[in-house]
Amino acid sequence: GDSVTQMEGPVTLSEEAFLTINCTYTATGYPSLFWYVQYPGEGLQLLLKATKADDKGSNKGFEATYRKETTSFHLEKGSVQVSDSAVYFCALFTGGGNKLTFGTGTQLKVEL
Amino acid sequence: DTEVTQTPKHLVMGMTNKKSLKCEQHMGHRAMYWYKQKAKKPPELMFVYSYEKLSINESVPSRFSPECPNSSLLNLHLHALQPEDSALYLCASSQRGPDLGEKLFFGSGTQLSVL
């Protein structure tokens, strides 16, 4: 079945540091890939998405590239801020499943 | 209006109580979802309504009963819950059906505690 594997957290960084959160997937067919973010006490928000190989999703300084050859969709940001502290979920969608499959989430803490 | 509104934000109930969670969106979305999220875990899909018809039930126990009175409203009726049902219940919507992989818009959730 479809699955998403994310790096374990929490990830703790200093402000302005470079961020990478790894995400790899297993899926039949050609999934769409997503990063959702959940700030404390809130629901999830779509951060970015990519629907086919080599697509790059980007939003608010975050980027992720759909790499079919390595089945990966790693999230990156060049300079994190304290306000980026949240839990980040990688997810995939395939038409056969009719639902999003989420990874376990990675908590990011950014300190001054 | 790009919001999904959930009420109440917090709910404490006993195992013999009956309560309901409410979700509302006015974006004209035709698919609405209930998710359950335990602490430090990803959301788990419970139900999906597509064009006001139940299209997905992820084998959820019958003590959870969803209802979609119209295209803007989604309820989750709760009865005889167990303490292990304590969780954050998230409502979401998408523009069309669940089979298109569209962006989901989530509400802030109802934090449910079952005593």
JSON list of C-alpha atoms in Angstrom, two decimals:
[
{"chain": "A", "resi": 1, "resn": "GLY", "atom": "CA", "xyz": [0.00, 0.00, 0.00]},
{"chain": "A", "resi": 2, "resn": "ASP", "atom": "CA", "xyz": [0.89, 3.68, -0.16]},
{"chain": "A", "resi": 3, "resn": "SER", "atom": "CA", "xyz": [3.11, 5.05, 2.59]},
{"chain": "A", "resi": 4, "resn": "VAL", "atom": "CA", "xyz": [5.10, 8.16, 3.53]},
{"chain": "A", "resi": 5, "resn": "THR", "atom": "CA", "xyz": [8.21, 8.19, 5.69]},
{"chain": "A", "resi": 6, "resn": "GLN", "atom": "CA", "xyz": [9.40, 11.40, 7.32]},
{"chain": "A", "resi": 7, "resn": "MET", "atom": "CA", "xyz": [12.45, 12.14, 9.39]},
{"chain": "A", "resi": 8, "resn": "GLU", "atom": "CA", "xyz": [11.82, 11.99, 13.11]},
{"chain": "A", "resi": 9, "resn": "GLY", "atom": "CA", "xyz": [11.67, 15.16, 15.11]},
{"chain": "A", "resi": 10, "resn": "PRO", "atom": "CA", "xyz": [11.83, 17.37, 16.86]},
{"chain": "A", "resi": 11, "resn": "VAL", "atom": "CA", "xyz": [14.18, 19.38, 14.71]},
{"chain": "A", "resi": 12, "resn": "THR", "atom": "CA", "xyz": [15.60, 22.35, 16.59]},
{"chain": "A", "resi": 13, "resn": "LEU", "atom": "CA", "xyz": [17.29, 25.16, 14.65]},
{"chain": "A", "resi": 14, "resn": "SER", "atom": "CA", "xyz": [18.50, 28.66, 15.29]},
{"chain": "A", "resi": 15, "resn": "GLU", "atom": "CA", "xyz": [16.81, 31.50, 13.45]},
{"chain": "A", "resi": 16, "resn": "GLU", "atom": "CA", "xyz": [18.19, 32.01, 9.92]},
{"chain": "A", "resi": 17, "resn": "ALA", "atom": "CA", "xyz": [19.49, 28.44, 9.73]},
{"chain": "A", "resi": 18, "resn": "PHE", "atom": "CA", "xyz": [18.90, 26.23, 6.68]},
{"chain": "A", "resi": 19, "resn": "LEU", "atom": "CA", "xyz": [16.10, 23.69, 6.98]},
{"chain": "A", "resi": 20, "resn": "THR", "atom": "CA", "xyz": [15.72, 20.28, 5.40]},
{"chain": "A", "resi": 21, "resn": "ILE", "atom": "CA", "xyz": [12.97, 17.85, 6.37]},
{"chain": "A", "resi": 22, "resn": "ASN", "atom": "CA", "xyz": [13.28, 14.55, 4.54]},
{"chain": "A", "resi": 23, "resn": "CYS", "atom": "CA", "xyz": [10.29, 12.77, 3.05]},
{"chain": "A", "resi": 24, "resn": "THR", "atom": "CA", "xyz": [10.26, 9.58, 1.00]},
{"chain": "A", "resi": 25, "resn": "TYR", "atom": "CA", "xyz": [7.27, 7.69, -0.30]},
{"chain": "A", "resi": 26, "resn": "THR", "atom": "CA", "xyz": [6.06, 4.36, -1.61]},
{"chain": "A", "resi": 27, "resn": "ALA", "atom": "CA", "xyz": [3.12, 4.41, -3.99]},
{"chain": "A", "resi": 28, "resn": "THR", "atom": "CA", "xyz": [1.61, 2.59, -6.91]},
{"chain": "A", "resi": 29, "resn": "GLY", "atom": "CA", "xyz": [1.13, 4.77, -9.93]},
{"chain": "A", "resi": 30, "resn": "TYR", "atom": "CA", "xyz": [2.00, 8.45, -10.00]},
{"chain": "A", "resi": 31, "resn": "PRO", "atom": "CA", "xyz": [1.06, 10.22, -6.79]},
{"chain": "A", "resi": 32, "resn": "SER", "atom": "CA", "xyz": [0.59, 13.90, -6.13]},
{"chain": "A", "resi": 33, "resn": "LEU", "atom": "CA", "xyz": [2.76, 15.06, -3.23]},
{"chain": "A", "resi": 34, "resn": "PHE", "atom": "CA", "xyz": [2.02, 17.63, -0.57]},
{"chain": "A", "resi": 35, "resn": "TRP", "atom": "CA", "xyz": [3.47, 19.37, 2.45]},
{"chain": "A", "resi": 36, "resn": "TYR", "atom": "CA", "xyz": [0.97, 20.49, 5.08]},
{"chain": "A", "resi": 37, "resn": "VAL", "atom": "CA", "xyz": [1.87, 22.57, 8.15]},
{"chain": "A", "resi": 38, "resn": "GLN", "atom": "CA", "xyz": [0.09, 22.59, 11.52]},
{"chain": "A", "resi": 39, "resn": "TYR", "atom": "CA", "xyz": [0.72, 25.51, 13.85]},
{"chain": "A", "resi": 40, "resn": "PRO", "atom": "CA", "xyz": [0.00, 24.99, 17.56]},
{"chain": "A", "resi": 41, "resn": "GLY", "atom": "CA", "xyz": [-3.70, 24.75, 18.32]},
{"chain": "A", "resi": 42, "resn": "GLU", "atom": "CA", "xyz": [-4.74, 24.91, 14.68]},
{"chain": "A", "resi": 43, "resn": "GLY", "atom": "CA", "xyz": [-5.74, 22.68, 11.81]},
{"chain": "A", "resi": 44, "resn": "LEU", "atom": "CA", "xyz": [-3.51, 21.81, 8.90]},
{"chain": "A", "resi": 45, "resn": "GLN", "atom": "CA", "xyz": [-2.74, 24.23, 6.07]},
{"chain": "A", "resi": 46, "resn": "LEU", "atom": "CA", "xyz": [-1.44, 23.31, 2.65]},
{"chain": "A", "resi": 47, "resn": "LEU", "atom": "CA", "xyz": [2.10, 24.65, 2.33]},
{"chain": "A", "resi": 48, "resn": "LEU", "atom": "CA", "xyz": [2.96, 23.43, -1.18]},
{"chain": "A", "resi": 49, "resn": "LYS", "atom": "CA", "xyz": [2.29, 20.65, -3.64]},
{"chain": "A", "resi": 50, "resn": "ALA", "atom": "CA", "xyz": [3.67, 18.98, -6.75]},
{"chain": "A", "resi": 51, "resn": "THR", "atom": "CA", "xyz": [1.73, 16.78, -9.10]},
{"chain": "A", "resi": 52, "resn": "LYS", "atom": "CA", "xyz": [4.36, 15.24, -11.39]},
{"chain": "A", "resi": 53, "resn": "ALA", "atom": "CA", "xyz": [8.01, 14.29, -11.51]},
{"chain": "A", "resi": 54, "resn": "ASP", "atom": "CA", "xyz": [10.51, 17.18, -11.43]},
{"chain": "A", "resi": 55, "resn": "ASP", "atom": "CA", "xyz": [7.83, 19.68, -10.41]},
{"chain": "A", "resi": 56, "resn": "LYS", "atom": "CA", "xyz": [8.94, 22.11, -7.72]},
{"chain": "A", "resi": 57, "resn": "GLY", "atom": "CA", "xyz": [6.38, 23.37, -5.25]},
{"chain": "A", "resi": 58, "resn": "SER", "atom": "CA", "xyz": [7.16, 26.59, -3.43]},
{"chain": "A", "resi": 59, "resn": "ASN", "atom": "CA", "xyz": [5.48, 28.92, -0.94]},
{"chain": "A", "resi": 60, "resn": "LYS", "atom": "CA", "xyz": [6.58, 31.35, 1.79]},
{"chain": "A", "resi": 61, "resn": "GLY", "atom": "CA", "xyz": [10.26, 30.57, 1.12]},
{"chain": "A", "resi": 62, "resn": "PHE", "atom": "CA", "xyz": [9.73, 26.81, 1.39]},
{"chain": "A", "resi": 63, "resn": "GLU", "atom": "CA", "xyz": [10.49, 24.55, -1.56]},
{"chain": "A", "resi": 64, "resn": "ALA", "atom": "CA", "xyz": [10.23, 20.85, -2.39]},
{"chain": "A", "resi": 65, "resn": "THR", "atom": "CA", "xyz": [11.01, 19.01, -5.62]},
{"chain": "A", "resi": 66, "resn": "TYR", "atom": "CA", "xyz": [9.22, 15.83, -6.71]},
{"chain": "A", "resi": 67, "resn": "ARG", "atom": "CA", "xyz": [12.02, 13.33, -7.36]},
{"chain": "A", "resi": 68, "resn": "LYS", "atom": "CA", "xyz": [10.68, 10.19, -8.95]},
{"chain": "A", "resi": 69, "resn": "GLU", "atom": "CA", "xyz": [14.07, 8.49, -9.19]},
{"chain": "A", "resi": 70, "resn": "THR", "atom": "CA", "xyz": [14.62, 8.70, -5.44]},
{"chain": "A", "resi": 71, "resn": "THR", "atom": "CA", "xyz": [10.88, 8.70, -4.50]},
{"chain": "A", "resi": 72, "resn": "SER", "atom": "CA", "xyz": [11.48, 11.78, -2.39]},
{"chain": "A", "resi": 73, "resn": "PHE", "atom": "CA", "xyz": [9.91, 15.17, -1.71]},
{"chain": "A", "resi": 74, "resn": "HIS", "atom": "CA", "xyz": [12.22, 16.87, 0.78]},
{"chain": "A", "resi": 75, "resn": "LEU", "atom": "CA", "xyz": [11.17, 20.21, 2.26]},
{"chain": "A", "resi": 76, "resn": "GLU", "atom": "CA", "xyz": [13.76, 23.01, 2.33]},
{"chain": "A", "resi": 77, "resn": "LYS", "atom": "CA", "xyz": [13.96, 26.60, 3.44]},
{"chain": "A", "resi": 78, "resn": "GLY", "atom": "CA", "xyz": [17.04, 28.77, 3.24]},
{"chain": "A", "resi": 79, "resn": "SER", "atom": "CA", "xyz": [16.50, 30.83, 6.39]},
{"chain": "A", "resi": 80, "resn": "VAL", "atom": "CA", "xyz": [13.97, 29.80, 9.02]},
{"chain": "A", "resi": 81, "resn": "GLN", "atom": "CA", "xyz": [12.18, 32.15, 11.40]},
{"chain": "A", "resi": 82, "resn": "VAL", "atom": "CA", "xyz": [10.75, 31.60, 14.87]},
{"chain": "A", "resi": 83, "resn": "SER", "atom": "CA", "xyz": [7.30, 31.85, 13.28]},
{"chain": "A", "resi": 84, "resn": "ASP", "atom": "CA", "xyz": [8.04, 28.70, 11.24]},
{"chain": "A", "resi": 85, "resn": "SER", "atom": "CA", "xyz": [7.85, 26.61, 14.41]},
{"chain": "A", "resi": 86, "resn": "ALA", "atom": "CA", "xyz": [5.15, 24.04, 13.69]},
{"chain": "A", "resi": 87, "resn": "VAL", "atom": "CA", "xyz": [4.59, 20.41, 12.76]},
{"chain": "A", "resi": 88, "resn": "TYR", "atom": "CA", "xyz": [5.16, 19.60, 9.08]},
{"chain": "A", "resi": 89, "resn": "PHE", "atom": "CA", "xyz": [3.37, 16.69, 7.41]},
{"chain": "A", "resi": 90, "resn": "CYS", "atom": "CA", "xyz": [4.37, 15.17, 4.10]},
{"chain": "A", "resi": 91, "resn": "ALA", "atom": "CA", "xyz": [1.48, 13.51, 2.28]},
{"chain": "A", "resi": 92, "resn": "LEU", "atom": "CA", "xyz": [0.66, 11.76, -0.96]},
{"chain": "A", "resi": 93, "resn": "PHE", "atom": "CA", "xyz": [-2.48, 11.18, -2.97]},
{"chain": "A", "resi": 94, "resn": "THR", "atom": "CA", "xyz": [-3.17, 8.50, -5.54]},
{"chain": "A", "resi": 95, "resn": "GLY", "atom": "CA", "xyz": [-6.48, 8.16, -7.34]},
{"chain": "A", "resi": 96, "resn": "GLY", "atom": "CA", "xyz": [-6.75, 4.52, -6.38]},
{"chain": "A", "resi": 97, "resn": "GLY", "atom": "CA", "xyz": [-6.82, 5.32, -2.67]},
{"chain": "A", "resi": 98, "resn": "ASN", "atom": "CA", "xyz": [-9.10, 8.35, -2.89]},
{"chain": "A", "resi": 99, "resn": "LYS", "atom": "CA", "xyz": [-7.51, 9.80, 0.21]},
{"chain": "A", "resi": 100, "resn": "LEU", "atom": "CA", "xyz": [-4.39, 11.52, 1.46]},
{"chain": "A", "resi": 101, "resn": "THR", "atom": "CA", "xyz": [-1.77, 9.33, 3.09]},
{"chain": "A", "resi": 102, "resn": "PHE", "atom": "CA", "xyz": [0.11, 11.37, 5.72]},
{"chain": "A", "resi": 103, "resn": "GLY", "atom": "CA", "xyz": [3.55, 10.86, 7.13]},
{"chain": "A", "resi": 104, "resn": "THR", "atom": "CA", "xyz": [3.98, 10.89, 10.90]},
{"chain": "A", "resi": 105, "resn": "GLY", "atom": "CA", "xyz": [4.87, 14.60, 11.00]},
{"chain": "A", "resi": 106, "resn": "THR", "atom": "CA", "xyz": [8.08, 16.39, 11.94]},
{"chain": "A", "resi": 107, "resn": "GLN", "atom": "CA", "xyz": [8.06, 19.01, 14.65]},
{"chain": "A", "resi": 108, "resn": "LEU", "atom": "CA", "xyz": [10.24, 22.04, 13.94]},
{"chain": "A", "resi": 109, "resn": "LYS", "atom": "CA", "xyz": [11.36, 24.37, 16.72]},
{"chain": "A", "resi": 110, "resn": "VAL", "atom": "CA", "xyz": [13.17, 27.56, 15.75]},
{"chain": "A", "resi": 111, "resn": "GLU", "atom": "CA", "xyz": [14.95, 29.46, 18.51]},
{"chain": "A", "resi": 112, "resn": "LEU", "atom": "CA", "xyz": [16.38, 32.97, 18.61]},
{"chain": "B", "resi": 1, "resn": "ASP", "atom": "CA", "xyz": [-14.50, 33.57, 2.94]},
{"chain": "B", "resi": 2, "resn": "THR", "atom": "CA", "xyz": [-11.84, 30.83, 2.87]},
{"chain": "B", "resi": 3, "resn": "GLU", "atom": "CA", "xyz": [-12.51, 29.39, 6.28]},
{"chain": "B", "resi": 4, "resn": "VAL", "atom": "CA", "xyz": [-13.76, 26.15, 7.66]},
{"chain": "B", "resi": 5, "resn": "THR", "atom": "CA", "xyz": [-15.39, 26.87, 11.01]},
{"chain": "B", "resi": 6, "resn": "GLN", "atom": "CA", "xyz": [-15.72, 24.22, 13.69]},
{"chain": "B", "resi": 7, "resn": "THR", "atom": "CA", "xyz": [-17.69, 24.40, 16.92]},
{"chain": "B", "resi": 8, "resn": "PRO", "atom": "CA", "xyz": [-17.19, 23.89, 19.76]},
{"chain": "B", "resi": 9, "resn": "LYS", "atom": "CA", "xyz": [-13.43, 24.37, 20.10]},
{"chain": "B", "resi": 10, "resn": "HIS", "atom": "CA", "xyz": [-13.33, 22.24, 23.22]},
{"chain": "B", "resi": 11, "resn": "LEU", "atom": "CA", "xyz": [-15.74, 19.57, 24.49]},
{"chain": "B", "resi": 12, "resn": "VAL", "atom": "CA", "xyz": [-15.70, 17.42, 27.59]},
{"chain": "B", "resi": 13, "resn": "MET", "atom": "CA", "xyz": [-18.24, 14.61, 27.74]},
{"chain": "B", "resi": 14, "resn": "GLY", "atom": "CA", "xyz": [-19.02, 11.54, 29.77]},
{"chain": "B", "resi": 15, "resn": "MET", "atom": "CA", "xyz": [-19.29, 8.08, 28.28]},
{"chain": "B", "resi": 16, "resn": "THR", "atom": "CA", "xyz": [-23.09, 8.16, 28.47]},
{"chain": "B", "resi": 17, "resn": "ASN", "atom": "CA", "xyz": [-23.52, 11.59, 26.92]},
{"chain": "B", "resi": 18, "resn": "LYS", "atom": "CA", "xyz": [-24.71, 12.46, 23.43]},
{"chain": "B", "resi": 19, "resn": "LYS", "atom": "CA", "xyz": [-23.06, 15.44, 21.78]},
{"chain": "B", "resi": 20, "resn": "SER", "atom": "CA", "xyz": [-22.50, 16.81, 18.29]},
{"chain": "B", "resi": 21, "resn": "LEU", "atom": "CA", "xyz": [-19.63, 18.50, 16.54]},
{"chain": "B", "resi": 22, "resn": "LYS", "atom": "CA", "xyz": [-20.41, 21.05, 13.87]},
{"chain": "B", "resi": 23, "resn": "CYS", "atom": "CA", "xyz": [-18.50, 22.16, 10.80]},
{"chain": "B", "resi": 24, "resn": "GLU", "atom": "CA", "xyz": [-19.39, 24.88, 8.32]},
{"chain": "B", "resi": 25, "resn": "GLN", "atom": "CA", "xyz": [-17.87, 26.25, 5.12]},
{"chain": "B", "resi": 26, "resn": "HIS", "atom": "CA", "xyz": [-19.12, 28.84, 2.67]},
{"chain": "B", "resi": 27, "resn": "MET", "atom": "CA", "xyz": [-16.62, 28.34, -0.12]},
{"chain": "B", "resi": 28, "resn": "GLY", "atom": "CA", "xyz": [-19.01, 26.31, -2.25]},
{"chain": "B", "resi": 29, "resn": "HIS", "atom": "CA", "xyz": [-16.94, 23.19, -1.69]},
{"chain": "B", "resi": 30, "resn": "ARG", "atom": "CA", "xyz": [-18.69, 19.94, -2.50]},
{"chain": "B", "resi": 31, "resn": "ALA", "atom": "CA", "xyz": [-16.56, 17.49, -0.50]},
{"chain": "B", "resi": 32, "resn": "MET", "atom": "CA", "xyz": [-16.31, 17.54, 3.30]},
{"chain": "B", "resi": 33, "resn": "TYR", "atom": "CA", "xyz": [-14.22, 15.36, 5.56]},
{"chain": "B", "resi": 34, "resn": "TRP", "atom": "CA", "xyz": [-13.90, 14.30, 9.20]},
{"chain": "B", "resi": 35, "resn": "TYR", "atom": "CA", "xyz": [-10.46, 13.44, 10.53]},
{"chain": "B", "resi": 36, "resn": "LYS", "atom": "CA", "xyz": [-9.36, 12.27, 13.98]},
{"chain": "B", "resi": 37, "resn": "GLN", "atom": "CA", "xyz": [-5.94, 13.32, 15.26]},
{"chain": "B", "resi": 38, "resn": "LYS", "atom": "CA", "xyz": [-4.32, 11.94, 18.39]},
{"chain": "B", "resi": 39, "resn": "ALA", "atom": "CA", "xyz": [-1.50, 13.90, 20.02]},
{"chain": "B", "resi": 40, "resn": "LYS", "atom": "CA", "xyz": [1.76, 13.85, 18.06]},
{"chain": "B", "resi": 41, "resn": "LYS", "atom": "CA", "xyz": [0.18, 11.73, 15.31]},
{"chain": "B", "resi": 42, "resn": "PRO", "atom": "CA", "xyz": [-0.99, 12.49, 11.78]},
{"chain": "B", "resi": 43, "resn": "PRO", "atom": "CA", "xyz": [-4.69, 12.96, 11.06]},
{"chain": "B", "resi": 44, "resn": "GLU", "atom": "CA", "xyz": [-6.65, 9.79, 10.32]},
{"chain": "B", "resi": 45, "resn": "LEU", "atom": "CA", "xyz": [-9.53, 9.94, 7.86]},
{"chain": "B", "resi": 46, "resn": "MET", "atom": "CA", "xyz": [-12.92, 8.95, 9.27]},
{"chain": "B", "resi": 47, "resn": "PHE", "atom": "CA", "xyz": [-15.60, 9.99, 6.77]},
{"chain": "B", "resi": 48, "resn": "VAL", "atom": "CA", "xyz": [-15.96, 11.79, 3.45]},
{"chain": "B", "resi": 49, "resn": "TYR", "atom": "CA", "xyz": [-19.10, 13.35, 2.04]},
{"chain": "B", "resi": 50, "resn": "SER", "atom": "CA", "xyz": [-19.10, 14.10, -1.65]},
{"chain": "B", "resi": 51, "resn": "TYR", "atom": "CA", "xyz": [-22.00, 16.16, -3.02]},
{"chain": "B", "resi": 52, "resn": "GLU", "atom": "CA", "xyz": [-23.83, 15.57, 0.27]},
{"chain": "B", "resi": 53, "resn": "LYS", "atom": "CA", "xyz": [-23.60, 11.79, 0.04]},
{"chain": "B", "resi": 54, "resn": "LEU", "atom": "CA", "xyz": [-21.40, 9.65, 2.24]},
{"chain": "B", "resi": 55, "resn": "SER", "atom": "CA", "xyz": [-18.70, 8.34, -0.06]},
{"chain": "B", "resi": 56, "resn": "ILE", "atom": "CA", "xyz": [-16.04, 7.04, 2.35]},
{"chain": "B", "resi": 57, "resn": "ASN", "atom": "CA", "xyz": [-16.41, 5.47, 5.79]},
{"chain": "B", "resi": 58, "resn": "GLU", "atom": "CA", "xyz": [-13.08, 4.23, 7.07]},
{"chain": "B", "resi": 59, "resn": "SER", "atom": "CA", "xyz": [-14.65, 1.48, 9.19]},
{"chain": "B", "resi": 60, "resn": "VAL", "atom": "CA", "xyz": [-15.45, 3.93, 11.97]},
{"chain": "B", "resi": 61, "resn": "PRO", "atom": "CA", "xyz": [-17.37, 2.56, 15.00]},
{"chain": "B", "resi": 62, "resn": "SER", "atom": "CA", "xyz": [-21.08, 3.30, 14.99]},
{"chain": "B", "resi": 63, "resn": "ARG", "atom": "CA", "xyz": [-20.78, 5.48, 18.09]},
{"chain": "B", "resi": 64, "resn": "PHE", "atom": "CA", "xyz": [-19.66, 8.12, 15.58]},
{"chain": "B", "resi": 65, "resn": "SER", "atom": "CA", "xyz": [-22.46, 9.14, 13.23]},
{"chain": "B", "resi": 66, "resn": "PRO", "atom": "CA", "xyz": [-21.85, 11.72, 10.49]},
{"chain": "B", "resi": 67, "resn": "GLU", "atom": "CA", "xyz": [-24.51, 13.87, 8.91]},
{"chain": "B", "resi": 68, "resn": "CYS", "atom": "CA", "xyz": [-24.43, 16.33, 6.02]},
{"chain": "B", "resi": 69, "resn": "PRO", "atom": "CA", "xyz": [-27.65, 18.40, 6.14]},
{"chain": "B", "resi": 70, "resn": "ASN", "atom": "CA", "xyz": [-26.60, 20.55, 3.18]},
{"chain": "B", "resi": 71, "resn": "SER", "atom": "CA", "xyz": [-23.55, 21.37, 1.13]},
{"chain": "B", "resi": 72, "resn": "SER", "atom": "CA", "xyz": [-22.23, 23.87, 3.68]},
{"chain": "B", "resi": 73, "resn": "LEU", "atom": "CA", "xyz": [-22.71, 21.91, 6.89]},
{"chain": "B", "resi": 74, "resn": "LEU", "atom": "CA", "xyz": [-21.22, 18.75, 8.32]},
{"chain": "B", "resi": 75, "resn": "ASN", "atom": "CA", "xyz": [-22.04, 17.29, 11.72]},
{"chain": "B", "resi": 76, "resn": "LEU", "atom": "CA", "xyz": [-20.53, 14.47, 13.71]},
{"chain": "B", "resi": 77, "resn": "HIS", "atom": "CA", "xyz": [-22.88, 12.97, 16.29]},
{"chain": "B", "resi": 78, "resn": "LEU", "atom": "CA", "xyz": [-21.24, 11.29, 19.26]},
{"chain": "B", "resi": 79, "resn": "HIS", "atom": "CA", "xyz": [-22.82, 8.71, 21.55]},
{"chain": "B", "resi": 80, "resn": "ALA", "atom": "CA", "xyz": [-21.43, 6.31, 24.14]},
{"chain": "B", "resi": 81, "resn": "LEU", "atom": "CA", "xyz": [-17.84, 7.25, 23.45]},
{"chain": "B", "resi": 82, "resn": "GLN", "atom": "CA", "xyz": [-14.85, 5.69, 25.15]},
{"chain": "B", "resi": 83, "resn": "PRO", "atom": "CA", "xyz": [-11.92, 7.50, 26.80]},
{"chain": "B", "resi": 84, "resn": "GLU", "atom": "CA", "xyz": [-9.69, 6.37, 23.91]},
{"chain": "B", "resi": 85, "resn": "ASP", "atom": "CA", "xyz": [-11.85, 8.48, 21.58]},
{"chain": "B", "resi": 86, "resn": "SER", "atom": "CA", "xyz": [-10.37, 11.60, 23.15]},
{"chain": "B", "resi": 87, "resn": "ALA", "atom": "CA", "xyz": [-8.60, 13.44, 20.33]},
{"chain": "B", "resi": 88, "resn": "LEU", "atom": "CA", "xyz": [-8.66, 16.51, 18.11]},
{"chain": "B", "resi": 89, "resn": "TYR", "atom": "CA", "xyz": [-11.44, 16.16, 15.54]},
{"chain": "B", "resi": 90, "resn": "LEU", "atom": "CA", "xyz": [-10.72, 18.04, 12.35]},
{"chain": "B", "resi": 91, "resn": "CYS", "atom": "CA", "xyz": [-13.14, 18.97, 9.62]},
{"chain": "B", "resi": 92, "resn": "ALA", "atom": "CA", "xyz": [-11.89, 19.70, 6.10]},
{"chain": "B", "resi": 93, "resn": "SER", "atom": "CA", "xyz": [-13.34, 20.56, 2.73]},
{"chain": "B", "resi": 94, "resn": "SER", "atom": "CA", "xyz": [-12.24, 20.50, -0.89]},
{"chain": "B", "resi": 95, "resn": "GLN", "atom": "CA", "xyz": [-13.70, 22.06, -3.98]},
{"chain": "B", "resi": 96, "resn": "ARG", "atom": "CA", "xyz": [-14.87, 18.90, -5.68]},
{"chain": "B", "resi": 97, "resn": "GLY", "atom": "CA", "xyz": [-14.71, 15.19, -4.91]},
{"chain": "B", "resi": 98, "resn": "PRO", "atom": "CA", "xyz": [-12.17, 13.26, -2.83]},
{"chain": "B", "resi": 99, "resn": "ASP", "atom": "CA", "xyz": [-10.87, 11.44, -5.89]},
{"chain": "B", "resi": 100, "resn": "LEU", "atom": "CA", "xyz": [-9.08, 14.46, -7.39]},
{"chain": "B", "resi": 101, "resn": "GLY", "atom": "CA", "xyz": [-6.25, 15.05, -4.94]},
{"chain": "B", "resi": 102, "resn": "GLU", "atom": "CA", "xyz": [-7.24, 18.67, -4.39]},
{"chain": "B", "resi": 103, "resn": "LYS", "atom": "CA", "xyz": [-6.10, 21.02, -1.64]},
{"chain": "B", "resi": 104, "resn": "LEU", "atom": "CA", "xyz": [-7.88, 20.40, 1.63]},
{"chain": "B", "resi": 105, "resn": "PHE", "atom": "CA", "xyz": [-8.99, 23.34, 3.75]},
{"chain": "B", "resi": 106, "resn": "PHE", "atom": "CA", "xyz": [-8.97, 22.41, 7.42]},
{"chain": "B", "resi": 107, "resn": "GLY", "atom": "CA", "xyz": [-10.79, 23.89, 10.38]},
{"chain": "B", "resi": 108, "resn": "SER", "atom": "CA", "xyz": [-9.03, 24.44, 13.70]},
{"chain": "B", "resi": 109, "resn": "GLY", "atom": "CA", "xyz": [-10.64, 21.39, 15.20]},
{"chain": "B", "resi": 110, "resn": "THR", "atom": "CA", "xyz": [-12.62, 20.38, 18.26]},
{"chain": "B", "resi": 111, "resn": "GLN", "atom": "CA", "xyz": [-10.51, 19.09, 21.14]},
{"chain": "B", "resi": 112, "resn": "LEU", "atom": "CA", "xyz": [-12.63, 16.30, 22.64]},
{"chain": "B", "resi": 113, "resn": "SER", "atom": "CA", "xyz": [-12.08, 14.77, 26.06]},
{"chain": "B", "resi": 114, "resn": "VAL", "atom": "CA", "xyz": [-14.13, 11.73, 27.07]},
{"chain": "B", "resi": 115, "resn": "LEU", "atom": "CA", "xyz": [-14.22, 11.06, 30.80]}
]
